[in-house]
Coordinates of C-alpha atoms and ligand atoms in Angstrom, one line a residue:
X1 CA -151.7 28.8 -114.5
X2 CA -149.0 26.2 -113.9
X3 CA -146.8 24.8 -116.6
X4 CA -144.2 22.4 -116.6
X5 CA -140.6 21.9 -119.2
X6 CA -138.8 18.6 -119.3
X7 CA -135.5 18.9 -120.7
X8 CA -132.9 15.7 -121.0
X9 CA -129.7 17.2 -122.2
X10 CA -129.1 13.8 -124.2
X11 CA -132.0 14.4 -126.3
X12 CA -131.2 17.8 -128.6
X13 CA -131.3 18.4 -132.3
X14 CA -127.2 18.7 -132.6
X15 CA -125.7 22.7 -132.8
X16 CA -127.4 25.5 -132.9
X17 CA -125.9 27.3 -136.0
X18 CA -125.5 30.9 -134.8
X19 CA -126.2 32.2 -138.3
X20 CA -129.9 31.7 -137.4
X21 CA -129.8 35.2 -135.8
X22 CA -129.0 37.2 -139.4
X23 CA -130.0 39.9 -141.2
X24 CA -130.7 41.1 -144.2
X25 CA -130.3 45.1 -146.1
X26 CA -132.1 45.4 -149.4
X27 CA -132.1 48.9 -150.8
X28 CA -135.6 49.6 -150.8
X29 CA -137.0 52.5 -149.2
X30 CA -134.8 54.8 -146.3
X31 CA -132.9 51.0 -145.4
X32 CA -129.1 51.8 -146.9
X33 CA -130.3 55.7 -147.9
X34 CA -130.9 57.4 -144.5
X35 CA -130.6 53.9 -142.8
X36 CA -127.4 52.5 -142.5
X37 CA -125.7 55.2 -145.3
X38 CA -126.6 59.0 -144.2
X39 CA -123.5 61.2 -144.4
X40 CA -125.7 64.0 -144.0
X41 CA -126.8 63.2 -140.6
X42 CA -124.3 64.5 -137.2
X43 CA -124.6 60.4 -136.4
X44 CA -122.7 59.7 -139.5
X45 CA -119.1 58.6 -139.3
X46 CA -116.1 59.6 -141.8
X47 CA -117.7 57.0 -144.2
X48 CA -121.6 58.0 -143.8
X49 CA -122.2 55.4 -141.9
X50 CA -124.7 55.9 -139.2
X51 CA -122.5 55.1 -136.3
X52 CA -125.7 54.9 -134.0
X53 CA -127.4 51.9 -136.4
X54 CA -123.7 50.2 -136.3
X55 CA -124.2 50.1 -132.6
X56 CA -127.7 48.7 -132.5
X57 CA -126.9 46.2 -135.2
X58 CA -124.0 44.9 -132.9
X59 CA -126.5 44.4 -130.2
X60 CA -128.4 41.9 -132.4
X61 CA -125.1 39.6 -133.0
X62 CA -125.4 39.0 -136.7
X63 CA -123.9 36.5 -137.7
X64 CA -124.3 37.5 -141.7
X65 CA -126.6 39.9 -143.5
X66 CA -128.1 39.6 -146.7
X67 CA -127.5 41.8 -149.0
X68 CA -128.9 43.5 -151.8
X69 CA -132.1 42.3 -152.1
X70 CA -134.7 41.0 -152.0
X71 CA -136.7 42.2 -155.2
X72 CA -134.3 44.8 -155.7
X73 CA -131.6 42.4 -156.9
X74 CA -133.2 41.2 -159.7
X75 CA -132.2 44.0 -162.2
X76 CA -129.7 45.0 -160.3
X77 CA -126.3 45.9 -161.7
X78 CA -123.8 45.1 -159.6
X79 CA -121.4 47.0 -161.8
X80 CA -123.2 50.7 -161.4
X81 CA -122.0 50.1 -157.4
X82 CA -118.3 50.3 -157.6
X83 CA -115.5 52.9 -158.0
X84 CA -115.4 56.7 -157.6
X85 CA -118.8 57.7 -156.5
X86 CA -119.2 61.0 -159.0
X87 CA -118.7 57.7 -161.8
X88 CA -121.5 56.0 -160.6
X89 CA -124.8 56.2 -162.4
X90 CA -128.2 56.7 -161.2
X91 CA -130.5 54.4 -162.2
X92 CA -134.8 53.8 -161.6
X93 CA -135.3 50.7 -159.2
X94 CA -138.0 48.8 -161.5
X95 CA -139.0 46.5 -158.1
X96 CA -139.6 49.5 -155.6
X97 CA -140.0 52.9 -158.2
X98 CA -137.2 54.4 -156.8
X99 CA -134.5 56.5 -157.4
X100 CA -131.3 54.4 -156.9
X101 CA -128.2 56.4 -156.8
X102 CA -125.4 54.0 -156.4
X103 CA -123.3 55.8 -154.1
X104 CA -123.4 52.9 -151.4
X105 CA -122.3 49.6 -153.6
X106 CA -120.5 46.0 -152.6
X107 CA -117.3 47.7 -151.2
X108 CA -119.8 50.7 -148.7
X109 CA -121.3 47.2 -148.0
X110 CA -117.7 45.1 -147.2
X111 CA -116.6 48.3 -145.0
X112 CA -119.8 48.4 -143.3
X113 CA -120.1 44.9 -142.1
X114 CA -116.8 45.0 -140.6
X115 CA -118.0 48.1 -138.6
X116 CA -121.2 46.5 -137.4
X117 CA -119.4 42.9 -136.7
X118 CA -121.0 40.8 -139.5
X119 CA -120.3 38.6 -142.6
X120 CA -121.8 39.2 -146.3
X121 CA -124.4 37.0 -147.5
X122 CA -124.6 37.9 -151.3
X123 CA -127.8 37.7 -153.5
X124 CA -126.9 37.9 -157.5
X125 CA -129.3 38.8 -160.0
X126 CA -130.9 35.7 -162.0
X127 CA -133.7 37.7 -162.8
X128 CA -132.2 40.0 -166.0
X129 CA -128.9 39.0 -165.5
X130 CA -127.3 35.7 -165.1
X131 CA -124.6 33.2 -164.8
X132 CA -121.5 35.5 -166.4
X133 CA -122.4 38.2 -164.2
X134 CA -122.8 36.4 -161.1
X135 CA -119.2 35.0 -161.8
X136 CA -117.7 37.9 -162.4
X137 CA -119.4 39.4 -158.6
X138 CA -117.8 36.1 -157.3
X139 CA -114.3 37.4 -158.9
X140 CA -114.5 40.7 -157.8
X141 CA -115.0 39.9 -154.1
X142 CA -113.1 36.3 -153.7
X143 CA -110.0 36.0 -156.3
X144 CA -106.9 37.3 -155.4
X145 CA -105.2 40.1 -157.3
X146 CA -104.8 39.2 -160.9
X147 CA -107.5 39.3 -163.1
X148 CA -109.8 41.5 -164.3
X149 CA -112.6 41.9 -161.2
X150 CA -110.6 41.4 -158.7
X151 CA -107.7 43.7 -160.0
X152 CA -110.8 46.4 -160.5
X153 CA -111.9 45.9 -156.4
X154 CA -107.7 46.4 -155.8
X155 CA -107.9 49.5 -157.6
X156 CA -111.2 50.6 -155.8
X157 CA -109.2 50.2 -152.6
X158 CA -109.6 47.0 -151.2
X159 CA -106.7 44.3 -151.7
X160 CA -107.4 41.9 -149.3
X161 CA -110.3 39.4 -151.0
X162 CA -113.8 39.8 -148.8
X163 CA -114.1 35.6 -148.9
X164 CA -118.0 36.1 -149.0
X165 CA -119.1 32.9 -148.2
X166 CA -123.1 32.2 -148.4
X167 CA -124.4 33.4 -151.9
X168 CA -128.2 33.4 -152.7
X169 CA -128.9 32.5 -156.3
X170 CA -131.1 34.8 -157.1
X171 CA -134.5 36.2 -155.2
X172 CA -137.9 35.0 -154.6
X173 CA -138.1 33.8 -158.3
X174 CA -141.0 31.7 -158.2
X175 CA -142.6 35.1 -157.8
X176 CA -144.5 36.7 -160.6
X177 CA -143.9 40.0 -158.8
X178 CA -139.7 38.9 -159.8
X179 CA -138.1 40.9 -162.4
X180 CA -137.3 37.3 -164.4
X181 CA -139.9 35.2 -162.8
X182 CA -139.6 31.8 -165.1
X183 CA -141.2 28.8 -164.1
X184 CA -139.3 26.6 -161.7
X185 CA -137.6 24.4 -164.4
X186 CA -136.2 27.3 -166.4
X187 CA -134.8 28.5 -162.5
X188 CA -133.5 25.7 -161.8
X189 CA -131.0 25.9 -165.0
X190 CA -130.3 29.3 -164.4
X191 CA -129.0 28.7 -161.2
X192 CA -127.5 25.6 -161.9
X193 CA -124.7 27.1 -164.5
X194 CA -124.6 29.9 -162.2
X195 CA -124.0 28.0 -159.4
X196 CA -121.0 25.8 -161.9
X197 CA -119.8 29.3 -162.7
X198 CA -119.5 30.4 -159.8
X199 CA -118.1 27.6 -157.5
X200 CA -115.9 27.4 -160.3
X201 CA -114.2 30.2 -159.6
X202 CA -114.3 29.6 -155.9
X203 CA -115.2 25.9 -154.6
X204 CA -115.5 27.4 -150.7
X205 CA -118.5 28.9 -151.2
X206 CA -122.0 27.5 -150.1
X207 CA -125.1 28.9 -152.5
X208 CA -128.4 28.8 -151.1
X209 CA -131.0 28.3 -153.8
X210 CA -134.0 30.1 -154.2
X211 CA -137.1 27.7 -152.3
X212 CA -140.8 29.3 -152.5
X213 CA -141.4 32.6 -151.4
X214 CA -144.5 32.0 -149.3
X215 CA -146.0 28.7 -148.1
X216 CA -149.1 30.4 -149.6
X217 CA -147.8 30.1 -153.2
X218 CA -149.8 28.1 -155.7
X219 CA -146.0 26.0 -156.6
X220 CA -145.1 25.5 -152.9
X221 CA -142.8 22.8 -152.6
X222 CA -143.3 22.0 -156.0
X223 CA -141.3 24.9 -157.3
X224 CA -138.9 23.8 -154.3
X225 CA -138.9 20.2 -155.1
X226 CA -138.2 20.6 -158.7
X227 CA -135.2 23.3 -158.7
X228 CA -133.5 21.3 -155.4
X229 CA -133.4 18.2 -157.8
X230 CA -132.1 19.9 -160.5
X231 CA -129.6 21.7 -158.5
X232 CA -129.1 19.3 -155.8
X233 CA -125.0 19.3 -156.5
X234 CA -124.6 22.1 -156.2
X235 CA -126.6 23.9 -153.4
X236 CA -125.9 23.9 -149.2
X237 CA -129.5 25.5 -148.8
X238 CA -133.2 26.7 -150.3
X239 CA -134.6 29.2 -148.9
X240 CA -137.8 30.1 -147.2
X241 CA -139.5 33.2 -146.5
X242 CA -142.7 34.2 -144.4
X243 CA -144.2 37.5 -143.3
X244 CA -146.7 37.6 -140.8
X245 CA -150.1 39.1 -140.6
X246 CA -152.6 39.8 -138.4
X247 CA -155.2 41.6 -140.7
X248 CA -158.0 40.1 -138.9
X249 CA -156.7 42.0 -135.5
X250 CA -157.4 39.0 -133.9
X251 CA -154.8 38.6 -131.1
X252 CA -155.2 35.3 -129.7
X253 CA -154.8 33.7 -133.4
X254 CA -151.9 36.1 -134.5
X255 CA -150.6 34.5 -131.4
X256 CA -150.5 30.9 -132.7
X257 CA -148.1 31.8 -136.1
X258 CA -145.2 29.9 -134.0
X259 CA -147.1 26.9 -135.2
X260 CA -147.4 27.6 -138.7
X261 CA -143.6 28.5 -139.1
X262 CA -142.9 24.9 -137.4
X263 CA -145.1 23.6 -140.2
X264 CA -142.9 25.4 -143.0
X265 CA -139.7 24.2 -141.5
X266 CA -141.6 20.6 -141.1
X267 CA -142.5 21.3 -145.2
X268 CA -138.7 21.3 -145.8
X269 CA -137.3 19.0 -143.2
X270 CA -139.6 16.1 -145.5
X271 CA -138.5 17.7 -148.9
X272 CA -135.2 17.5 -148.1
X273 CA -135.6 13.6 -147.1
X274 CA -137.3 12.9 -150.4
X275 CA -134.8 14.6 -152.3
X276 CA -131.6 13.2 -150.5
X277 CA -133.6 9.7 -150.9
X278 CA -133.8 10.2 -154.5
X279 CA -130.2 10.8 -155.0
X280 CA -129.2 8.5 -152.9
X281 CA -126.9 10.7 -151.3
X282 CA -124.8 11.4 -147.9
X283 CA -124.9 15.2 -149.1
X284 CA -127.6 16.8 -146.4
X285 CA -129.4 20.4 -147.9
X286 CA -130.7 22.7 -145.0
X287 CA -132.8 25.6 -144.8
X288 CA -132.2 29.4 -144.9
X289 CA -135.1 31.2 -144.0
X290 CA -133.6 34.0 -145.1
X291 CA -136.4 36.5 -144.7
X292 CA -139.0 36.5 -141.5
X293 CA -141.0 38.8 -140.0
X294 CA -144.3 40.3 -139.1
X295 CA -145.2 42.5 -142.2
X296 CA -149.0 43.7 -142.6
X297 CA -149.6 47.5 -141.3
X298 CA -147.4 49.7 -143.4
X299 CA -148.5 49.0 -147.5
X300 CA -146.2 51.5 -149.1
X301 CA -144.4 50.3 -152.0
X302 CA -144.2 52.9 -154.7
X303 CA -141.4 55.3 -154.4
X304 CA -142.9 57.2 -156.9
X305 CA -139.7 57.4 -158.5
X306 CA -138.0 59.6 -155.7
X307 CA -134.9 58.8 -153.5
X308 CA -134.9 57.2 -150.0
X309 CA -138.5 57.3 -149.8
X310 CA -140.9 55.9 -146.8
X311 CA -141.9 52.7 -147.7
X312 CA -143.0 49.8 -145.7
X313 CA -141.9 51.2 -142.2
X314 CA -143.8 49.3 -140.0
X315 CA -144.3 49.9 -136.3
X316 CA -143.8 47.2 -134.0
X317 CA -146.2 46.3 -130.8
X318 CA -145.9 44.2 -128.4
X319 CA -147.8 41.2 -130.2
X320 CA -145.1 41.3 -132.8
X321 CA -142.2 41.0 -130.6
X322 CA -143.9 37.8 -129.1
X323 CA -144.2 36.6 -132.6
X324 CA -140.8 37.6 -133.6
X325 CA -140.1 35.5 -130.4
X326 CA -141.5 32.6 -132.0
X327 CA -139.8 32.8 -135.4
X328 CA -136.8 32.1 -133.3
X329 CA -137.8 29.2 -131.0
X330 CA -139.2 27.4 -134.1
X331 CA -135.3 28.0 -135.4
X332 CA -134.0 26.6 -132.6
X333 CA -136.0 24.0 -131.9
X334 CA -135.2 22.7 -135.6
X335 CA -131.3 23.5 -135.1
X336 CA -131.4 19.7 -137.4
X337 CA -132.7 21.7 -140.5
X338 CA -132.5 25.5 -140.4
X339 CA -129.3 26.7 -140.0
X340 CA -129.0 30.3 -141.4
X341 CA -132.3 32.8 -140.8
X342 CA -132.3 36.6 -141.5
X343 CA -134.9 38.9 -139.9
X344 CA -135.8 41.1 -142.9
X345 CA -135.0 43.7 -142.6
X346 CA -132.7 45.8 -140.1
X347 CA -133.5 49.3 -140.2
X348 CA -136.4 51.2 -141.6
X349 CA -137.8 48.9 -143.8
X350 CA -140.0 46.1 -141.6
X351 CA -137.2 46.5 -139.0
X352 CA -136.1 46.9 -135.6
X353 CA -134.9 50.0 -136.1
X354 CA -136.2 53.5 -137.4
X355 CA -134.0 56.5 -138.1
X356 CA -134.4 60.3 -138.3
X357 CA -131.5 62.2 -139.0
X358 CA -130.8 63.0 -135.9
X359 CA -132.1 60.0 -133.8
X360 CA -132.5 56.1 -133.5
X361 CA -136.2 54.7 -132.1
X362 CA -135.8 50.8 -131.0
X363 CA -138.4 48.9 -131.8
X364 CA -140.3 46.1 -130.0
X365 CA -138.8 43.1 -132.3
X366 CA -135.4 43.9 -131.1
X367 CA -135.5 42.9 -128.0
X368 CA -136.3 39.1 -127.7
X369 CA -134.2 39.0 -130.5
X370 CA -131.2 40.8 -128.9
X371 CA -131.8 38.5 -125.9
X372 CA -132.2 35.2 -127.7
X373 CA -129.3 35.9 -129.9
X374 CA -127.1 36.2 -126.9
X375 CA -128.0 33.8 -124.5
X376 CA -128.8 31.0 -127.1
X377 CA -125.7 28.7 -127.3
X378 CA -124.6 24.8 -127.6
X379 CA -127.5 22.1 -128.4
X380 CA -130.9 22.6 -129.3
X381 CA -132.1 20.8 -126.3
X382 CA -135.9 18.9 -127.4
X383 CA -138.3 20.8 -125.1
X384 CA -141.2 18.3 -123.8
X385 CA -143.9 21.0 -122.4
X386 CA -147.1 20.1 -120.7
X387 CA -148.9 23.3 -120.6
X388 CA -152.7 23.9 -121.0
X389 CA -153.9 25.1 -124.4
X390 CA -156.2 27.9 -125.1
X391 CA -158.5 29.1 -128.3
X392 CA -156.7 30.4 -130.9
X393 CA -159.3 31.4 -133.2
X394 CA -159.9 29.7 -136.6
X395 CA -156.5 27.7 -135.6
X396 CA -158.4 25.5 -132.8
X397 CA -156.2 24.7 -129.9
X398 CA -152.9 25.9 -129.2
X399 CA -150.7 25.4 -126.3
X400 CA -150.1 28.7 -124.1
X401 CA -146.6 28.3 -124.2
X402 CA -143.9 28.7 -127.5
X403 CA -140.5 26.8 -125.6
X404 CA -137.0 26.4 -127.2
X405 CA -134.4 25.4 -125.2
X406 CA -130.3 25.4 -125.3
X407 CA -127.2 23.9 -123.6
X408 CA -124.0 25.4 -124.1
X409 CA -121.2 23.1 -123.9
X410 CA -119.8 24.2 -120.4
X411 CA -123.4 23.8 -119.1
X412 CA -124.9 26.5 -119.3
X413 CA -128.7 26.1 -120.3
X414 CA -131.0 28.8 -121.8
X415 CA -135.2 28.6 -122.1
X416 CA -137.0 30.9 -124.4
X417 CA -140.5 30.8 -123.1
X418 CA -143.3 33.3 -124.7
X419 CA -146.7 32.9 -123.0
X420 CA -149.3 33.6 -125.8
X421 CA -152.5 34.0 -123.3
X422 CA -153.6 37.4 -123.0
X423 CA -155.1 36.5 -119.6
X424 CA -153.0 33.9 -117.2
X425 CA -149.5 34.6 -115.8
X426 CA -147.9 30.8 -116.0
X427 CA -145.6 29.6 -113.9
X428 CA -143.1 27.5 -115.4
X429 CA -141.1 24.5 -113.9
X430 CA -138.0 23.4 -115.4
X431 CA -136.2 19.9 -115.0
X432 CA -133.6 18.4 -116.4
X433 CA -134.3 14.1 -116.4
X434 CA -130.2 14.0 -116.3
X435 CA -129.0 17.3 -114.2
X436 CA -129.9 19.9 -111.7
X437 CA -130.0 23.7 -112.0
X438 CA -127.4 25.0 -110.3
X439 CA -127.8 28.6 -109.8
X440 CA -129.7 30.8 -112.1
X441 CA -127.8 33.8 -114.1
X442 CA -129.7 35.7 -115.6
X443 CA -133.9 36.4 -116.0
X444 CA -135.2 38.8 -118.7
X445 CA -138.8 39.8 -119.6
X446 CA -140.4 41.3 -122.5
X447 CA -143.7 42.3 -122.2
X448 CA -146.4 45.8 -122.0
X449 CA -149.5 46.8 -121.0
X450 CA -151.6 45.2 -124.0
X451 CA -151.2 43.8 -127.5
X452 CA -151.0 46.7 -129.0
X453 CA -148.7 48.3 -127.0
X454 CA -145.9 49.7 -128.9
X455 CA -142.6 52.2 -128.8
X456 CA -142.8 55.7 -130.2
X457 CA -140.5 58.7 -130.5
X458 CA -142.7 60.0 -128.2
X459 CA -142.6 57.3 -125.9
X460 CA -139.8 54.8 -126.7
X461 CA -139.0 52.3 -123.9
X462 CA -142.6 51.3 -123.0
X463 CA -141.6 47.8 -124.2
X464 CA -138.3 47.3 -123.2
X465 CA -136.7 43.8 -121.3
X466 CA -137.2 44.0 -117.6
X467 CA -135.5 41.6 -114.9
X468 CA -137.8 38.8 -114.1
X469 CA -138.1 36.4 -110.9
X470 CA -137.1 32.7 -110.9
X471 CA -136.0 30.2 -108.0
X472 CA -134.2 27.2 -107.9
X473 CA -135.9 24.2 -105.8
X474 CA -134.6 21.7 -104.0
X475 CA -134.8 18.9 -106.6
X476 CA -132.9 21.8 -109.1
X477 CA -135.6 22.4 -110.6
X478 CA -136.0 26.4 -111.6
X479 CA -139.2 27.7 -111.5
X480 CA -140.3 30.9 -113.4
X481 CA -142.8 33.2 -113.7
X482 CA -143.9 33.6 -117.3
X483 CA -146.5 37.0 -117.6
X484 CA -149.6 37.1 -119.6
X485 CA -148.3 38.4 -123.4
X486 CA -144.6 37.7 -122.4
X487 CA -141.6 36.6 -123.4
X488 CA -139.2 35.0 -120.9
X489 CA -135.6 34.4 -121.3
X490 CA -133.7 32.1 -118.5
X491 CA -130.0 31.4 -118.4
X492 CA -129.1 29.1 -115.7
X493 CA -125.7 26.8 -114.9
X494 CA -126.7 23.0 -114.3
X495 CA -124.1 20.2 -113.0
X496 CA -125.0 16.1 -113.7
X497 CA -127.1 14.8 -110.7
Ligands
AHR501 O1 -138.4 42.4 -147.6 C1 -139.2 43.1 -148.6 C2 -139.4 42.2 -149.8 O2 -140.2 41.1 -149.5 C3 -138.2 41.6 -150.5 O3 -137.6 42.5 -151.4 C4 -138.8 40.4 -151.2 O4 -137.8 39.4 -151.3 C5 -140.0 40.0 -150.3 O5 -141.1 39.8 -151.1

């Protein structure tokens, strides 16, 4: 199969914020417990930390990671999570049934994103809590020494201010499943005198308001439309979230979900219009899809009120990297709208990483993300692909390819190519209207024997990036050999013809 990529490095969609490739660390499940905090384990550093997860997490260039939740914020107490650890109560987790100990809290967290290279992104409970104790979180991590909070984080150790700069108001609250869940009205004042509250106390700081949790949801863009005008002064971003499912284990639909996130981001790119319209306003709002991921195999929800239990730890196959792949092109490809995204979650829970005491298994996922969150750099280049389609189930039509495509400043382009037919190797051909490739840096591959293919403790580099093949021609054009269920990453250097 033959395919070809017309790129014109005039015609991008502006910067691609790096903050697209985040994170996010609820504590739910064996994610902080056993995950990132395990001082029991011989991986552990002097602080618990598992020094083996730091490392991995580095790989993955985060940017930020959200933090504490997900569902799990909305009754949390901040408070229960700071000073001497033997001080520290233990409390029952009413989102996940679980035994929550408090010995990892906002300051474990601080310490631990310096080790692993990343920035706090801080979700505060508007669920049972609300505008006072958000402000007083924003106190205690961003006012100098002085007042009450911030003197209490000074006496917990920690003199220097953390200067968290993205803060989530709240999580998922158009969700009946939210401790707090209010319709979106009664949300959107919540958050807007939290939001006063808090950007009172520091005027730096960018809040991302809570958008729909599912594109699925009955108040989809309703919810979103009405809290955003409400709030519109207020917030930088609404978020969106979307988990991915193939329950019909039908691989050439599951395939086609690149198209659907596109859609989401499409959703928002017009809400945001309408609501900027509305105000008349310069003021642009952007999106944080602030938790993606394929989520459908592993159900487990109910930590029967024990600690660090097994919930939702999902194993990753092939077909999920490829649609993790995706996720990421749609980001890049819409570098105009989304501008912070966090894979949810980072280690044991729905992540790319599973612990045992004693060892670290890498999943599929990690990979094109690793790769893309590297080589991605510079403009969201507009990627024009001519490609034949193939049948993607109930979804009709869909092109072979997924494309997103980069240009760093110095000119240095990247392609992101995932080949979604289970049957054709396609061979790609790349050219620039305005430039020529100039020698081709670097080729990786993700793909496996079959759909299903996946890593194991047993087994755990049968998907794994490989070097791939690719060849400049003499127009500088680069052509490259995309495999059946693949994901291809190309990082070339161009000049101007
Ligand atoms: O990531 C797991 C859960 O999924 C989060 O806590 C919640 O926000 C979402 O529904």
């Amino acid at each position: 199969m033959h395919a070809t990529l017309i790129l014109d490095t005039q015609h991008h969609r502006g910067e691609i914020d790096p903050r697209i490739f985040s994170g996010f660390l609820e504590h739910m499940g064996r994610a902080v417990y056993e995950g990132v905090y395990d001082p029991e384990s011989p991986l552990a550093d002097e602080q618990g930390f598992r020094r083996d997860v730091i490392e991995a997490i580095r790989g993955l260039r985060m940017p930020l990671m959200r933090y504490p939740g997900g569902n799990f914020v909305s009754t949390y107490d901040w408070t229960d999570g700071i000073g001497p650890r033997e001080q520290r109560p233990v409390r029952p987790d009413y989102a996940w049934k679980s035994i929550e100990t408090n010995q990892f809290g906002t300051d474990e967290f601080m310490a631990w994103c310096r080790k692993a290279d990343t920035a706090p992104m801080l979700a505060v409970n508007l669920g049972t809590k609300g505008a006072t104790e958000a402000q007083a979180l924003v106190e205690y991590c961003n006012m100098p020494p002085g007042t009450h909070w911030a003197d209490r984080r000074v006496a917990n150790g920690h003199r220097e201010p953390y200067s968290v700069k993205v803060w989530c108001l709240g999580n998922e609250m158009d969700g009946p499943w939210q401790a707090g869940h209010v319709p979106a009205m009664e949300y959107a004042r919540r958050a807007d005198q939290a939001a006063k509250l808090m950007r009172g106390l520091d005027p730096g700081i960018e809040l991302v308001l809570c958008g729909s949790s599912g594109r699925g949801m009955k108040t989809y863009m309703e919810w979103d439309r009405e809290a955003l005008e409400y709030c519109w002064d207020h917030v930088a971003y609404v978020s969106a979230h979307r988990y991915s499912e193939n329950h019909r284990n039908d691989t050439d639909w599951f395939l086609a979900e690149g198209v659907e996130v596109e859609r989401i981001i499409e959703d928002y790119a017009g809400l945001f219009a309408y609501v900027r319209g509305l105000k008349r306003a310069n003021k642009r709002v952007f999106l944080s899809f602030d938790e993606w991921n394929v989520w459908y195999k592993a159900g487990e929800m109910d930590g029967k009120w024990t600690r660090a239990p097994h919930l939702i730890e999902e194993v990753y196959n092939l077909e999920d990297a490829l649609v993790c792949a995706q996720y990421l092109n749609a980001f890049i490809r819409r570098a105009d709208v989304v501008k912070i995204a966090c894979i949810a979650q980072i280690v044991n829970i729905i992540a790319p990483l599973l612990t045992k005491r004693d060892g670290l298994l890498v999943q599929s996922i990690y990979h094109p993300f690793a790769i893309m969150a590297e080589l991605a750099r510079g403009k969201s280049l507009v990627p024009m692909v001519h490609c034949p389609t193939y049948r993607a189930g109930e979804r009709g039509e869909a092109p072979v390819l997924d494309v997103s495509a980069s240009l760093a400043e110095d000119g240095t382009l990247a392609v992101f190519a995932v080949n979604r037919s289970r049957t054709d190797d396609v061979t790609l051909s790349i050219s620039l209207a305005d430039a020529r490739a100039d020698e081709v840096h670097a080729v990786r591959v993700v793909t496996g024997p079959d759909a299903k293919a996946a890593n194991t403790w047993e087994a755990p580099n049968v998907i794994k990036p490989e070097g791939g093949t690719a060849r400049i021609v003499e127009d500088g054009s680069v052509t490259v050999a995309v495999p059946k269920l693949g994901f291809v990453a190309l990082r070339a250097a161009t000049a101007a013809r």
